[in-house]
Structure formats: structure tokens, C-alpha cells
Amino acid sequence: MQYPEPIAHLIDSFSKLPGIGRKTAARLAFYILDMPEGEVLQFANALIDAKRELQYCSICGNITQHDPCDICTDETRNDEQILVVEQVRDVVSLERMHEYHGKYHVLHGVLSPMEGTGPEDLNIPSLLSRLQDEKIKEVIIATNATAEGEATATYLSRLIKPAGIKVSRIAYGLSVGSDIEYADEMTLMRALEGRREIR
Amino acid sequence: MQYPEPIAHLIDSFSKLPGIGRKTAARLAFYILDMPEGEVLQFANALIDAKRELQYCSICGNITQHDPCDICTDETRNDEQILVVEQVRDVVSLERMHEYHGKYHVLHGVLSPMEGTGPEDLNIPSLLSRLQDEKIKEVIIATNATAEGEATATYLSRLIKPAGIKVSRIAYGLSVGSDIEYADEMTLMRALEGRREIR
């Protein structure tokens, strides 16, 4: 016996998602069968709405229901700073801290020669045009603390610095609440390099 | 910044699925945004179709597009044997081996006092009525090799045996291809108990 067609299709759909193999997809599909019909409809509509109603902001690349996005049009925010992140989810994480009041720019990826992602695949041209048009004083690069994130930060800083704009990188170091005992060597090295005088 | 509403709804929907937390749900939702619209529509339709077009067979509890299911109506299958499983996915796994040609019965769960699942929550009454109506000679219990699966097997066998029907349990032992070195004690004990003479 194969699965009946409707469940086979649903398993196929689930298994197209990242990190979901055939077995998990089957488990999820059977879970759907036992959900109330109302919730399944909600799920189906959520999929369609998310795809149809959302777009990327033409200025910063953030996700939004209307272009340009709320952050780009917010006049209370400091338009002299642009914080560059890899992905939209990073914007949400940074906004959660309520400490940064400048603008953002989402690259939608990082440079990765291994995966064939070059500068032309990233949201870099619109960043450069923002730097020309706007009165930006500082670009803060908040790519991830990975080899690719580092390479992207270096690439961007070489591109932007000649224009006379300050380029900074967020700090590396011990995570708050973490133990030195369990920290890896690279993190400890960076934490030591980035040490600050106690006054 | 919170997520825009459409993506927040989609994250909510994903995080209702078993084993998917908020972070994975966000990752999946953003993946949907980057999928072609056609595929997203397919996914949405698959959800609705699976929910609307499928039902449980009124005889065996297997999943089907038409009641009774293909296996119950298949006259080439041996109707003297019923193989009892916990869930629909087990039927699919067993059918994949192409060696069993009897009928099935899906319990939709196991007895679990810890989770408050009693016999009245399982698809047992229809199994008992099948045993009265049909000419069943053997009930093969293929619940999982867990404490709950075992308890359910014992419960069913005490219920069915008095009717003079043979009740069997699938064998425990080493998985094919597995190492004794890595097998747990319970499995080894059961493998030893279930040893068979080599002729």
C-alpha cells in the first residue's frame, strides 16, 4: 500500500521544507489529519497570505506589507546609521533589544564561494546607492560570527570605507551568562583581543 | 519590530505542529516566502485536500479516500488474519515488505495510563465486532516494542483469547544489520529468549 494520494501530496509538500525529511514529513502530515478543519484552513490561508501580502522593502530589503517598510519611513529613527544584517530574522532579534534606533539593511545572505554566492547575489547595490543618496555617517556590520559572515564584513568595509563613511563591526566575545570553561578557543581569543580597560 | 502580521500568523501555524518550536517555525515561514507562488499554493491545497478527502476506514481504521478502504475490500487478501498496529504509518511500513497478505486493524494509539489513554480511547470495539462477524483465525499484534505497546498487546490478547482465536505477537530481537556490541540489555534478553534452533 502506498499512501492515498492526498496524504502523499501533503508529505511531498512538507518534505520540500528545509530540515524536514520524509519521516518527519509523514508525521506532520498525519498530525494535520487529526487537526480540526478550521485550524487546517487557517494554516492554508496563512501560507497563501504570507506569500501574497508580503514583499521586501525596496530600500532596506526588510520584509513588509507595504513598501517602503515601517522602519525606513519612521522619521524618529536616526538616518545617519545603517546596520547591515544577513537576514530579516536578524532585524527582529536586534529590534527586540530596543537599543538601536538607526536604520537597517538586509543582505539576504552572505558571501560564500563554497555555495557560489557572490556579491551580485546579495542586496549590496541598493546599499551602495543608499550610501550615495543619504547622509549616512556609520555603517555597522552585524553579519554572523562565521567565516562567511566575517568575509562579507571585510568585503563590505573595503567597499564602503573609501567613500569616507565609518564602518564598524559588532563585538565578538563571551556570550552573557556563558562559562569560560566551555567557550571555544576562537571566542576566547576574540574576547581577549577585544578587552576594554576597566575605569 | 514584531513580524508583519501575515508572517506572524504563518509562524503560529507552523509552531502548532509537533516537534516544531518558535525558531524552527520562523525558519520555515521565511523559507515559504522565498518559494515560488505555485509551490506555496500547492502546499496550501495539499493541506486542505488531505483534511477534506481523507477519512478513516470504518472497518479497520486505516486511512482512505473511500470507505471501506482498499485493503478491507481486497478479496485476494486472506481474511482469516488481522494484524493489529498502533497507527496508519505502521500499515504502510508493513505493506512495504510485501510479505503479509491478511487484513489490518489500526488502534490509533496505545494504552497509556500516564497520558490517560484507556481502552475506550482506542479503536478496540470495532476490532472485537470484527472478531464476532468475520471468520478470523489469528490476530497478530504488532504494537511497538515499548512498555505501552507491550501493555496493549497483553490487554488485547487477554480480551481476544477467550473467544478461541489464536493471538500472536511479532518477534523481538536484534535488528538486521545491528551490532550486539551496541544493542541494549532488554533487546539482547528478548533476542536470547526468542532463540530458535538452527536445523
mmCIF file of C-alpha atoms in Angstrom, chain B residues 84-87 90 107 109-110 141-153 169-170 172:
data_model
loop_
_atom_site.group_PDB
_atom_site.id
_atom_site.type_symbol
_atom_site.label_atom_id
_atom_site.label_comp_id
_atom_site.label_asym_id
_atom_site.label_seq_id
_atom_site.Cartn_x
_atom_site.Cartn_y
_atom_site.Cartn_z
ATOM 1 C CA VAL B 84 -3.147 -5.033 14.747
ATOM 2 C CA VAL B 85 -0.972 -1.894 14.622
ATOM 3 C CA GLU B 86 -0.799 1.345 16.574
ATOM 4 C CA GLN B 87 -1.019 3.781 13.698
ATOM 5 C CA ASP B 90 2.720 1.179 10.545
ATOM 6 C CA LEU B 107 -5.766 1.137 17.033
ATOM 7 C CA GLY B 109 -2.795 4.780 19.807
ATOM 8 C CA VAL B 110 -1.706 2.560 22.684
ATOM 9 C CA ILE B 141 -0.343 -7.936 17.454
ATOM 10 C CA ALA B 142 2.285 -5.605 16.015
ATOM 11 C CA THR B 143 2.296 -2.772 18.551
ATOM 12 C CA ASN B 144 5.667 -1.127 19.161
ATOM 13 C CA ALA B 145 8.347 -2.679 21.345
ATOM 14 C CA THR B 146 7.710 -0.138 24.113
ATOM 15 C CA ALA B 147 6.185 -0.500 27.577
ATOM 16 C CA GLU B 148 2.882 0.893 26.271
ATOM 17 C CA GLY B 149 2.960 -1.288 23.170
ATOM 18 C CA GLU B 150 3.611 -4.335 25.344
ATOM 19 C CA ALA B 151 0.812 -3.488 27.773
ATOM 20 C CA THR B 152 -1.589 -3.006 24.876
ATOM 21 C CA ALA B 153 -0.574 -6.360 23.387
ATOM 22 C CA ARG B 169 2.956 -11.093 18.864
ATOM 23 C CA ILE B 170 5.659 -10.120 16.360
ATOM 24 C CA TYR B 172 11.655 -9.075 19.423
#
